[in-house]
Tab-separated table of C-alpha atoms in Angstrom:
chain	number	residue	atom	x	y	z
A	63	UNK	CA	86.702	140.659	41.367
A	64	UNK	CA	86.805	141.930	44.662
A	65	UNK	CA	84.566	138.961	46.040
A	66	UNK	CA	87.053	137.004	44.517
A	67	UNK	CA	90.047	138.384	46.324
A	68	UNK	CA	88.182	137.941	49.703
A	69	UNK	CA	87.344	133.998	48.961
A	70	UNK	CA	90.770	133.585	47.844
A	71	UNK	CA	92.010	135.566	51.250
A	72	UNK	CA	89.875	132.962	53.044
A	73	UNK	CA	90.768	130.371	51.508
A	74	UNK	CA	94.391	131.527	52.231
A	75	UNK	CA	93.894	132.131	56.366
A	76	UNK	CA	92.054	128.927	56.339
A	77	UNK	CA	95.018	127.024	55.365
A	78	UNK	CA	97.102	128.903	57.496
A	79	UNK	CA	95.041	128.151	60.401
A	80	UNK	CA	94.520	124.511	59.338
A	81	UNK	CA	98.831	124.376	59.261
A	82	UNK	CA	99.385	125.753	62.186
A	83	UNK	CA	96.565	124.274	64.477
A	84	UNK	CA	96.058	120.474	63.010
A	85	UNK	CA	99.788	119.577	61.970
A	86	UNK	CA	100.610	119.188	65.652
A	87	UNK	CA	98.072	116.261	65.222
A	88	UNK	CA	99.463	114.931	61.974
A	89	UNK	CA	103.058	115.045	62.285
A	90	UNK	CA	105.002	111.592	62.435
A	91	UNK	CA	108.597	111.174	63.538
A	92	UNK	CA	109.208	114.910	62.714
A	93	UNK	CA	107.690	114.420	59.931
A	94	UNK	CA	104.421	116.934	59.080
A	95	UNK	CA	102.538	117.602	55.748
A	96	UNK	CA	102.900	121.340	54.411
A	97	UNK	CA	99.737	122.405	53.520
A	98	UNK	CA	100.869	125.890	52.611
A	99	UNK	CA	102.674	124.481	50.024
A	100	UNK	CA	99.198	121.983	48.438
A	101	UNK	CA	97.808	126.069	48.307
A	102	UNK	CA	101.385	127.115	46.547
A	103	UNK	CA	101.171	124.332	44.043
A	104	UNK	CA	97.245	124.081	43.016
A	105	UNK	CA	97.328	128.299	42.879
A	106	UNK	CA	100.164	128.237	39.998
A	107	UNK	CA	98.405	125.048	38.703
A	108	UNK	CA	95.052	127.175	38.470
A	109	UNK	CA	96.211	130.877	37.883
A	110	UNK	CA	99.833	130.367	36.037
A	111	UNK	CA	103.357	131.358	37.413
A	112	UNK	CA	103.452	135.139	38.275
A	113	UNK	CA	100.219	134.313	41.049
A	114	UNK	CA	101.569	130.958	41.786
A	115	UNK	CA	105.050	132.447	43.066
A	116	UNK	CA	103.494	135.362	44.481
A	117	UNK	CA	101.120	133.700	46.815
A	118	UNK	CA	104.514	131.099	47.846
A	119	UNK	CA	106.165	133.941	48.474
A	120	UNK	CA	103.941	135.871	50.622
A	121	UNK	CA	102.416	132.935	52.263
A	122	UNK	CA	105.666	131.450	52.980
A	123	UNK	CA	107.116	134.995	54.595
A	124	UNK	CA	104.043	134.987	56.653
A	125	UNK	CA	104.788	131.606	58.085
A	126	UNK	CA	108.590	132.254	58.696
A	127	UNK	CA	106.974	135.634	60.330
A	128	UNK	CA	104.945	133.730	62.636
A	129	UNK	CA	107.518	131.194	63.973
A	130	UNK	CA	105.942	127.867	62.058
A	131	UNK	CA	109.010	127.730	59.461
A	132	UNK	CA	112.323	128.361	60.217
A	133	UNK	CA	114.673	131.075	59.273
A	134	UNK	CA	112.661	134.422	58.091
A	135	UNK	CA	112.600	134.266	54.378
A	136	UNK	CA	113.301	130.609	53.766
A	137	UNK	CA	109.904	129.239	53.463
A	138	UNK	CA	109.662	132.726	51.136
A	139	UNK	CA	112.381	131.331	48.658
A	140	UNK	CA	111.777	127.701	48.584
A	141	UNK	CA	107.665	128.359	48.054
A	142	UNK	CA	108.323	131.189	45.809
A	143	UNK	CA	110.349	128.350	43.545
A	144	UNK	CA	107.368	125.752	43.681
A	145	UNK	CA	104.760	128.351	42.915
A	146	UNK	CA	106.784	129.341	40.098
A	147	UNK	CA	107.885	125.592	39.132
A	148	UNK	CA	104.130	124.604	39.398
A	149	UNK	CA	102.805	127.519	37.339
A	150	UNK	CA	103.723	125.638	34.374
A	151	UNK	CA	100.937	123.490	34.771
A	152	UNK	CA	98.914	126.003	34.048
A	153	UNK	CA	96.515	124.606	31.215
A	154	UNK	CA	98.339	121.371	30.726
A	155	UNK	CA	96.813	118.960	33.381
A	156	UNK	CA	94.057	117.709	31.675
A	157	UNK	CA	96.682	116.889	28.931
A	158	UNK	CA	98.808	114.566	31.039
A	159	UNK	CA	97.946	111.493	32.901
A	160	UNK	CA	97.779	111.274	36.129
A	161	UNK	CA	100.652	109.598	36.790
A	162	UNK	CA	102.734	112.349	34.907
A	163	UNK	CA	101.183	114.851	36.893
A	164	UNK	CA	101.254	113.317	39.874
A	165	UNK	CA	105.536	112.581	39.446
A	166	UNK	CA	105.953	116.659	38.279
A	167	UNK	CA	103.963	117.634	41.449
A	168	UNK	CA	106.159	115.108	43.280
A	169	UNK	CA	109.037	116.491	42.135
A	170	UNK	CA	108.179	120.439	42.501
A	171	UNK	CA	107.345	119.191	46.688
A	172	UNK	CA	110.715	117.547	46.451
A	173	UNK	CA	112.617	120.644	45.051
A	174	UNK	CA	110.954	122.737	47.464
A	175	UNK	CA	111.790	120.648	50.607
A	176	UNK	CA	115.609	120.225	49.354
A	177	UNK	CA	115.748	123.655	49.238
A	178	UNK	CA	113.954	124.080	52.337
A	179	UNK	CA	115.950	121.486	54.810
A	180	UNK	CA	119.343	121.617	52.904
A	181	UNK	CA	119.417	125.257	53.556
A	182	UNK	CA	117.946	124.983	57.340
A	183	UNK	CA	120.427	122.218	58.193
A	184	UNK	CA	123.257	124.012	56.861
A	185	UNK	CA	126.333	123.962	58.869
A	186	UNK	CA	125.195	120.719	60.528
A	187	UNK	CA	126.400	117.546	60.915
A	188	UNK	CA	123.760	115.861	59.150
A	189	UNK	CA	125.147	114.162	55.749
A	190	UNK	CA	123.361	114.885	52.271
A	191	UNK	CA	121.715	111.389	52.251
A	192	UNK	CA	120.651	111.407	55.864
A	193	UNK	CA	118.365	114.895	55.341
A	194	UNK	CA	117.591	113.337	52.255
A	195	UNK	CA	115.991	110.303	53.329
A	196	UNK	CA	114.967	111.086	56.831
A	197	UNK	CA	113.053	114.414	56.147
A	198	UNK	CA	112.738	115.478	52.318
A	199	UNK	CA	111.589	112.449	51.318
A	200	UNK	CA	109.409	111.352	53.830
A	201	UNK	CA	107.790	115.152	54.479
A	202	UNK	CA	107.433	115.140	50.073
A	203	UNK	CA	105.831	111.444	49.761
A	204	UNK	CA	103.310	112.864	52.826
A	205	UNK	CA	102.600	116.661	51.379
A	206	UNK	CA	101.985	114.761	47.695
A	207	UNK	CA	98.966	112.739	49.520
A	208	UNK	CA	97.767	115.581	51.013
A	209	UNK	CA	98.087	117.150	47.567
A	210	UNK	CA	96.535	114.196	45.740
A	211	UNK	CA	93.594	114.597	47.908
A	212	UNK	CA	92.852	117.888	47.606
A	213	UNK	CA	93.583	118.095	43.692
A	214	UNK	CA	91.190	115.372	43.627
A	215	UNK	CA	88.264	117.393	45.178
A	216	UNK	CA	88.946	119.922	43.784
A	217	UNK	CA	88.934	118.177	39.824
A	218	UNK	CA	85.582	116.513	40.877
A	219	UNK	CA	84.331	120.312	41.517
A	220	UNK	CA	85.481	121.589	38.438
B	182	UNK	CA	115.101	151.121	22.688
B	183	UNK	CA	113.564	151.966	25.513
B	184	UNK	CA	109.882	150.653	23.848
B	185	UNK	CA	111.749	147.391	23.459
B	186	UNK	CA	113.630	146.981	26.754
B	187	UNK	CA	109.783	147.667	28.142
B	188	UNK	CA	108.115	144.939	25.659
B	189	UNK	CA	111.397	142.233	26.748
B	190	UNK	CA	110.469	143.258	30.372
B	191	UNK	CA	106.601	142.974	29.843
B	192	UNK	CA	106.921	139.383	27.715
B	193	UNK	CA	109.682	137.935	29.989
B	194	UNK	CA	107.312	139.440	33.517
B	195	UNK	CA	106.900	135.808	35.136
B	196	UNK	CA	110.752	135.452	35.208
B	197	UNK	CA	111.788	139.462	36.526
B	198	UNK	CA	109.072	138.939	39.213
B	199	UNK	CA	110.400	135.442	40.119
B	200	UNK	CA	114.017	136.859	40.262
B	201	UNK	CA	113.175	139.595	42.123
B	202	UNK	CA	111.356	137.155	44.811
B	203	UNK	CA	114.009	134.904	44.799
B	204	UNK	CA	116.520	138.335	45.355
B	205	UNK	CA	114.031	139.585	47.835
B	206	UNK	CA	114.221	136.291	49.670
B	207	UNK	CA	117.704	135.553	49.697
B	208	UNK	CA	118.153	139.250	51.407
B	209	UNK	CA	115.487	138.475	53.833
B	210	UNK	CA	117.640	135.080	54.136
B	211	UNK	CA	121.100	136.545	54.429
B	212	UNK	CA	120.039	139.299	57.146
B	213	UNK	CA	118.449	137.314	59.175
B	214	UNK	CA	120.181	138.239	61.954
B	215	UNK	CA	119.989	141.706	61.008
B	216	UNK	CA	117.895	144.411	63.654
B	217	UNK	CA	115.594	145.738	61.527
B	218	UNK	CA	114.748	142.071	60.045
B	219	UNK	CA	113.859	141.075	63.603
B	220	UNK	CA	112.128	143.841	64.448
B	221	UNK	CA	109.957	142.720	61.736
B	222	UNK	CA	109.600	139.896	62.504
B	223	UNK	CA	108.596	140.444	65.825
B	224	UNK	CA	105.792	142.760	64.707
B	225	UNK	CA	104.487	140.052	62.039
B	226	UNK	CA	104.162	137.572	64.594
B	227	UNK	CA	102.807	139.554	67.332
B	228	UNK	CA	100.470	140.613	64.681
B	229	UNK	CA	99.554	136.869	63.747
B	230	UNK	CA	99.536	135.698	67.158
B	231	UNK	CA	95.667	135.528	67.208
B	232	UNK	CA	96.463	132.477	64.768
B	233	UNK	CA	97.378	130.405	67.609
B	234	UNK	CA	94.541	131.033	69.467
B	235	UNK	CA	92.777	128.002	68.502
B	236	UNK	CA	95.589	125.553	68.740
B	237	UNK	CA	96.222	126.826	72.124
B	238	UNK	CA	92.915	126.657	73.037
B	239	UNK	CA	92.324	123.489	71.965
B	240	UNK	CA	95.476	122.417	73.481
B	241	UNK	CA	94.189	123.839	77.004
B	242	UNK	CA	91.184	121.832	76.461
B	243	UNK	CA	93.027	118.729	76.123
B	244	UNK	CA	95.231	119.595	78.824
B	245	UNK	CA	92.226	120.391	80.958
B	246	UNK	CA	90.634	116.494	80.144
B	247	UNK	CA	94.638	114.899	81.494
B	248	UNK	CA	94.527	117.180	84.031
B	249	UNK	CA	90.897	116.594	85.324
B	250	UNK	CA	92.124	112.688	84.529
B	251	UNK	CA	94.451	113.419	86.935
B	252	UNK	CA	92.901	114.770	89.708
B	253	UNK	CA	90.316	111.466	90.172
B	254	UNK	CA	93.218	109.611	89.977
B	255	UNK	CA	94.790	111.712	92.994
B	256	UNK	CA	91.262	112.166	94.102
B	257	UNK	CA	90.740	108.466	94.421
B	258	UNK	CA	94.444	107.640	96.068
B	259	UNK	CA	93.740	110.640	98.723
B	260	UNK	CA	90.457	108.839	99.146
B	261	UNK	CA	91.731	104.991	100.091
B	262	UNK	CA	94.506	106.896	102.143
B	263	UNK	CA	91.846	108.288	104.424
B	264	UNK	CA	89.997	105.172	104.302
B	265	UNK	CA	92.940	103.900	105.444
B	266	UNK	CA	93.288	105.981	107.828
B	267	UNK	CA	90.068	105.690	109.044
B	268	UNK	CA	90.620	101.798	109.844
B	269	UNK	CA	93.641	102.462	111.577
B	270	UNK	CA	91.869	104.960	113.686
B	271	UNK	CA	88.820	102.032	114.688
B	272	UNK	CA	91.833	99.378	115.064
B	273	UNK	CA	93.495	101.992	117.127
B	274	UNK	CA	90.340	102.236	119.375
B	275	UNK	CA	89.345	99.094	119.528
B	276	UNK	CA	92.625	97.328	120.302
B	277	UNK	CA	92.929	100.379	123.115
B	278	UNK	CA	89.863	98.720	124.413
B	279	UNK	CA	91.020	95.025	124.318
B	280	UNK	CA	94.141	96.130	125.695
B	281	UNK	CA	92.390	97.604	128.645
B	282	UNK	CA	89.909	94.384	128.941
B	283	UNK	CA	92.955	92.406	129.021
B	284	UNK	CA	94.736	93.875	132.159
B	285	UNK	CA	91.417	93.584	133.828
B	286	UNK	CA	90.518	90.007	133.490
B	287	UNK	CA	91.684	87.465	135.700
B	288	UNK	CA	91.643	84.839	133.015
B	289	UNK	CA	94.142	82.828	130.995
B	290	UNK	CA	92.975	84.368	127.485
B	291	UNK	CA	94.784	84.773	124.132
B	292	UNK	CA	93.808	87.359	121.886
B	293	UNK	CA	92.774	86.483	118.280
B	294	UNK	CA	91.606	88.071	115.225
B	295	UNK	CA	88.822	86.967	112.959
B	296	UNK	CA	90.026	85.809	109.835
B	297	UNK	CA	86.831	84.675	107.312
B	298	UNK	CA	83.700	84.028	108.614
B	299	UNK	CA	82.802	80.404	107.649
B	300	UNK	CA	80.924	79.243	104.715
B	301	UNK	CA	79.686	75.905	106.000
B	302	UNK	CA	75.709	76.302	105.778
B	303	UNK	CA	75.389	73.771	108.598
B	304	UNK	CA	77.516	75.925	111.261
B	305	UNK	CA	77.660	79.919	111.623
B	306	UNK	CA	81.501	80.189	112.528
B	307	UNK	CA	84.282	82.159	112.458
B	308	UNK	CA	87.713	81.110	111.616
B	309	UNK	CA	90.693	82.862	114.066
B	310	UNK	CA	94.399	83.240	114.041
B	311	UNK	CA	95.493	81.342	116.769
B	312	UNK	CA	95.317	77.077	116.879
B	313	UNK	CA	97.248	74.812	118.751
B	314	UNK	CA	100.408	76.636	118.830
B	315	UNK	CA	99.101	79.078	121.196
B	316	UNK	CA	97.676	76.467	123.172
B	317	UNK	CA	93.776	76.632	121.827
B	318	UNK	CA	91.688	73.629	121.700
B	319	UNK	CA	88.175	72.431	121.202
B	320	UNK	CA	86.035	73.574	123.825
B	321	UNK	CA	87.627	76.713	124.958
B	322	UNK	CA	85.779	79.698	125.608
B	323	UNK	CA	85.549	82.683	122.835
B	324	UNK	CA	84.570	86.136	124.065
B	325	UNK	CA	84.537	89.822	122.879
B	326	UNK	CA	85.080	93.200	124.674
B	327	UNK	CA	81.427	92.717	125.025
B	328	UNK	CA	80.544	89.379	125.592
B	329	UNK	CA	80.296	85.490	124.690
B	330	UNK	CA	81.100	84.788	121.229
B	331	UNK	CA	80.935	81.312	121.127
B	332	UNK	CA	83.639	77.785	121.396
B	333	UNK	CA	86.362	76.698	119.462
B	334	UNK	CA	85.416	73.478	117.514
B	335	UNK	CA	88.602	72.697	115.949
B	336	UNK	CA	91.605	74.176	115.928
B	337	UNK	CA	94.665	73.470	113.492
B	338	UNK	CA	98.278	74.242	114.005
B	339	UNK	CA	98.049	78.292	113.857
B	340	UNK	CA	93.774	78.511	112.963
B	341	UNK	CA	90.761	77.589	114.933
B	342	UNK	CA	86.893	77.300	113.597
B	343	UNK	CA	84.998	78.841	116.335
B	344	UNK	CA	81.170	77.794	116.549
B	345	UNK	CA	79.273	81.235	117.262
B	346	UNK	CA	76.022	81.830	119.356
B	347	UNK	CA	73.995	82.235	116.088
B	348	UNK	CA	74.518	79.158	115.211
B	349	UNK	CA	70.783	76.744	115.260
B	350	UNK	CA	72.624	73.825	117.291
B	351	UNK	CA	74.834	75.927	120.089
B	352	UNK	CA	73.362	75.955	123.456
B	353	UNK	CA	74.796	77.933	126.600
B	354	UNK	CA	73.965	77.411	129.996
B	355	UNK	CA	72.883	81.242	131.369
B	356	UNK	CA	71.418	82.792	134.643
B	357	UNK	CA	69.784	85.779	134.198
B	358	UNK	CA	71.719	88.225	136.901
B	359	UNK	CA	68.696	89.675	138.843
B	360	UNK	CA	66.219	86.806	138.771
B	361	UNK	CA	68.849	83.886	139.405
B	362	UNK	CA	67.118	82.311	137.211
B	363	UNK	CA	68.693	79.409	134.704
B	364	UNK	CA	67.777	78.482	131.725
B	365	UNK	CA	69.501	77.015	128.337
B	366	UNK	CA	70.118	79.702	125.603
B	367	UNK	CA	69.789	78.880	122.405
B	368	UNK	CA	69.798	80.814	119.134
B	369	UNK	CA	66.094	82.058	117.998
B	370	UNK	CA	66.143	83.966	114.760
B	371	UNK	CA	67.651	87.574	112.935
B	372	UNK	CA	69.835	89.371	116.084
B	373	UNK	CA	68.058	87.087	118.882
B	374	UNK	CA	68.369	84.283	121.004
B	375	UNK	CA	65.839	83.183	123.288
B	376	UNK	CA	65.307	81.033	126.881
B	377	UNK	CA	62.376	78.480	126.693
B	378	UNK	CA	60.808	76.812	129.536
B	379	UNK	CA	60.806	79.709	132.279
B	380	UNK	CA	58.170	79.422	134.626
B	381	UNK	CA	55.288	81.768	134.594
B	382	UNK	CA	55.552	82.135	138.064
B	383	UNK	CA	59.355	83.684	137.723
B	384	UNK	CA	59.517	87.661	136.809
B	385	UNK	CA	61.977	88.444	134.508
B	386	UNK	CA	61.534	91.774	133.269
B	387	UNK	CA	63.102	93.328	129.404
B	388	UNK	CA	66.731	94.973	130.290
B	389	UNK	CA	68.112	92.166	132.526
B	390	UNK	CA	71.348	90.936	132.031
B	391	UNK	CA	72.076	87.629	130.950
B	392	UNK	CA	75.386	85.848	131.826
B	393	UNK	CA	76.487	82.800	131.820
B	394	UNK	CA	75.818	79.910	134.765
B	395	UNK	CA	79.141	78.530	135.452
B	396	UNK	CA	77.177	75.259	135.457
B	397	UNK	CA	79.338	74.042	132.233
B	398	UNK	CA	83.552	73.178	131.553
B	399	UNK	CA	83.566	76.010	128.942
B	400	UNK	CA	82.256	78.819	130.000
B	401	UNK	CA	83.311	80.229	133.229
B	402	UNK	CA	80.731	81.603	135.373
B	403	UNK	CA	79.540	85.385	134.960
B	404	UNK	CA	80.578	86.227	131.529
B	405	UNK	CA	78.070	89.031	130.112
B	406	UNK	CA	76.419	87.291	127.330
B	407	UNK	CA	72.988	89.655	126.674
B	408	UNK	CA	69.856	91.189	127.863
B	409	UNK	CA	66.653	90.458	127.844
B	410	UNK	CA	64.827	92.400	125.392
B	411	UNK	CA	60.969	91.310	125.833
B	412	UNK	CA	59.249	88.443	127.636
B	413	UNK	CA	56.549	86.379	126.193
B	414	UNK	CA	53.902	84.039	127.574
B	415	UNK	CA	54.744	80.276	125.352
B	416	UNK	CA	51.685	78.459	123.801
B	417	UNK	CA	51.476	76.443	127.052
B	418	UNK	CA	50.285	79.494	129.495
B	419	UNK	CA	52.284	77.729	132.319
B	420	UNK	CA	55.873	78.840	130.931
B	421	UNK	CA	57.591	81.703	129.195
B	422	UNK	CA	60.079	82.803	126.582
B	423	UNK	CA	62.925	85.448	127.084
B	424	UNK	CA	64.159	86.799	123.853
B	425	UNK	CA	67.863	87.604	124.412
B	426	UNK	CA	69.920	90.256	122.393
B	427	UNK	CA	73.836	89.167	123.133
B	428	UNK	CA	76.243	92.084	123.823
B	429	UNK	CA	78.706	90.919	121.137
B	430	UNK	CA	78.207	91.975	117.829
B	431	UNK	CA	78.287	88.790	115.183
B	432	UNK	CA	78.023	90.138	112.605
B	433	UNK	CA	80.788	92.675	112.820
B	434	UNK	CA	83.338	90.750	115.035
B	435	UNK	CA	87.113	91.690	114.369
B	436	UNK	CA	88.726	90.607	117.483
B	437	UNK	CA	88.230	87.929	120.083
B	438	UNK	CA	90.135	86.306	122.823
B	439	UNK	CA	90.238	82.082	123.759
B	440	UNK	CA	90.169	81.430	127.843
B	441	UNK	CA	92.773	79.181	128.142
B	442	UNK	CA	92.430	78.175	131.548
B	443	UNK	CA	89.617	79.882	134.125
């Protein structure tokens, strides 16, 4: 159990690392992959809501805490949602195609970055459509690859 | 009741957690601005800042490869500046010395500068920046600072092809200074030119000057053009050669002047 906690603790700092130190290299046009939120989503995929909201929140406090999000509790809230959202996966993804699971993932990233950017653009000039389609699409279609990916290694593990 | 309120709580956990996060977030969220919250916040992130370590150490390394890309690029500049700098020093000195030979000489001269030195096979020349403009013409003297280049050949409106000492088919009429003696000078091979036909009888000795006769419409008479360097006996016992190292320096000529009028 306890050697379970510590690979899972790993596994957590690793990501965190891996977001804070290789994004700088990946981002496009503002646009950056959230690899916090690939841990968020295969963690309630694997272990069901209640873990799947609890790492999103803590991970996501810990990354407002350190200055990578934005406001201090935002990245809390809109991870806690998708860990929660993707919990109910839990047990069900070997029943659905890939396609089906690949458009609820798609739209749990897409929840989570609406709630993200409309929140963090708040009380700006930017329209509705414009944050749409400049960031929460673009920064969802990029985190689902980076998802995709990893689910896939992962599935050819298990 | 209470048994039951526990069981609701206990089946329903997923969704009281999840509220509570959400509640907890939304705080966090709303007091942002708040003291205490930034005090916090402050503490998390200085306690995470060891997180950053790598990216900033990886962005120093980076840094350091522009920075080091930078420096032989400044390196290099600073480099051809003192190059630069150098030339203009030996330009400096050198046209202090012409300037000098210049008020000294008695002669109608105009200074030139060596453009190319030729390419013909057939004729070791140099090609100079002054022609007919300036008055130059074929068969006109060339000299250095040191001594007797060679003649102009041809000369074009603003250029003129100047046939050099080294050159297999220029000959120059010479006396050697202490001797009196006269000979034809002609080129003999690598840095040295040479004076057939002396008599045996005739002491010339290595480290006598060699200038030219006067006997000729080119050359005036008493230019420096070498000295001798060694003295040998020819095949026929009765004469002997003078090898001749001239003053000037062909190879590395920059500057020469054309005597108008002697």
């Amino acid at each position: 159990m306890l050697a379970r906690v510590a690979v899972f603790l790993g596994i957590c700092f690793s990501v965190l690392l891996a977001q804070i130190i290789f994004v700088q290299w990946l981002t496009i046009e503002d646009i950056r992959p959230d690899f916090i939120l690939v841990l968020v989503l295969i963690a309630g995929r694997v272990k069901g809501r209640l873990f799947g909201q609890m790492v999103g929140f803590f991970m996501g406090l810990i990354i407002d805490a350190i200055g990578v999000g934005s406001y201090l509790g935002l990245s809390a809230f809109a991870k806690t949602v998708a860990g929660f959202a993707a919990g109910y996966l839990k047990g069900r993804k070997w029943r659905l195609n890939f396609y089906v699971h690949a458009l609820f993932n798609f739209l749990v990233i897409v929840l989570h970055f609406s709630i993200f950017y409309f929140i963090n653009f708040a009380g700006s000039e930017l329209s509705i459509e414009y944050i749409f389609v400049r960031y929460i699409l673009p920064s969802s279609f990029y985190t689902l690859v980076i998802f995709l990916i990893v689910d896939r290694l992962l599935s050819l593990e298990e | 009741m209470f048994v039951r309120i526990l069981n609701f709580i206990y089946k329903n956990h997923e969704y009281f957690v999840f509220a509570l996060l959400i509640i907890l977030s939304i705080i966090i969220l709303m007091t942002n601005d708040a003291a205490p919250i930034r005090k916090i916040q402050g503490k998390v992130a200085d306690f995470f800042y060891f997180l950053h370590y790598p990216r900033l150490w990886i962005n120093e390394l980076s840094d350091i490869v522009e920075e080091n890309r930078q420096l032989k690029r400044e390196n290099l500049r600073l480099k051809l500046l003192n190059w630069e700098m150098l030339e203009a020093y030996e330009e400096n000195k050198r046209l202090r010395k012409l300037l000098g030979f210049m008020k000294n000489t008695t002669y109608d001269i105009v200074p030139a500068k060596v453009l190319n030195r030729g390419v013909t096979p057939v004729l070791s020349s140099i090609l100079i920046n002054v022609g007919e403009k300036q008055g130059i013409r074929a068969n006109m003297a060339v000299i250095s600072v040191s001594g007797v280049v060679g003649k102009v050949v041809s000369s074009g409106e603003n250029t003129s092809i100047v046939q050099v000492l080294d050159d297999v088919n220029f000959r120059l009429s010479v006396r050697f200074q202490t001797s009196r003696v006269l000979g034809i000078m002609k080129w003999r091979s690598g840095e040295f030119a040479e004076v057939r036909n002396i008599p045996s009888s005739l002491n010339i000795y290595p480290g006598e000057k060699v200038i030219t006769s006067g006997f000729s419409d080119i050359f005036p008479k008493g230019l420096l053009v070498g000295e001798v360097v060694e003295v040998i006996p020819s095949e026929d016992k009765i004469s002997q050669v003078a090898i001749i190292r001239p003053f000037a320096n062909l190879k590395k000529i920059e500057e020469v002047f054309v005597i108008r009028k002697f």
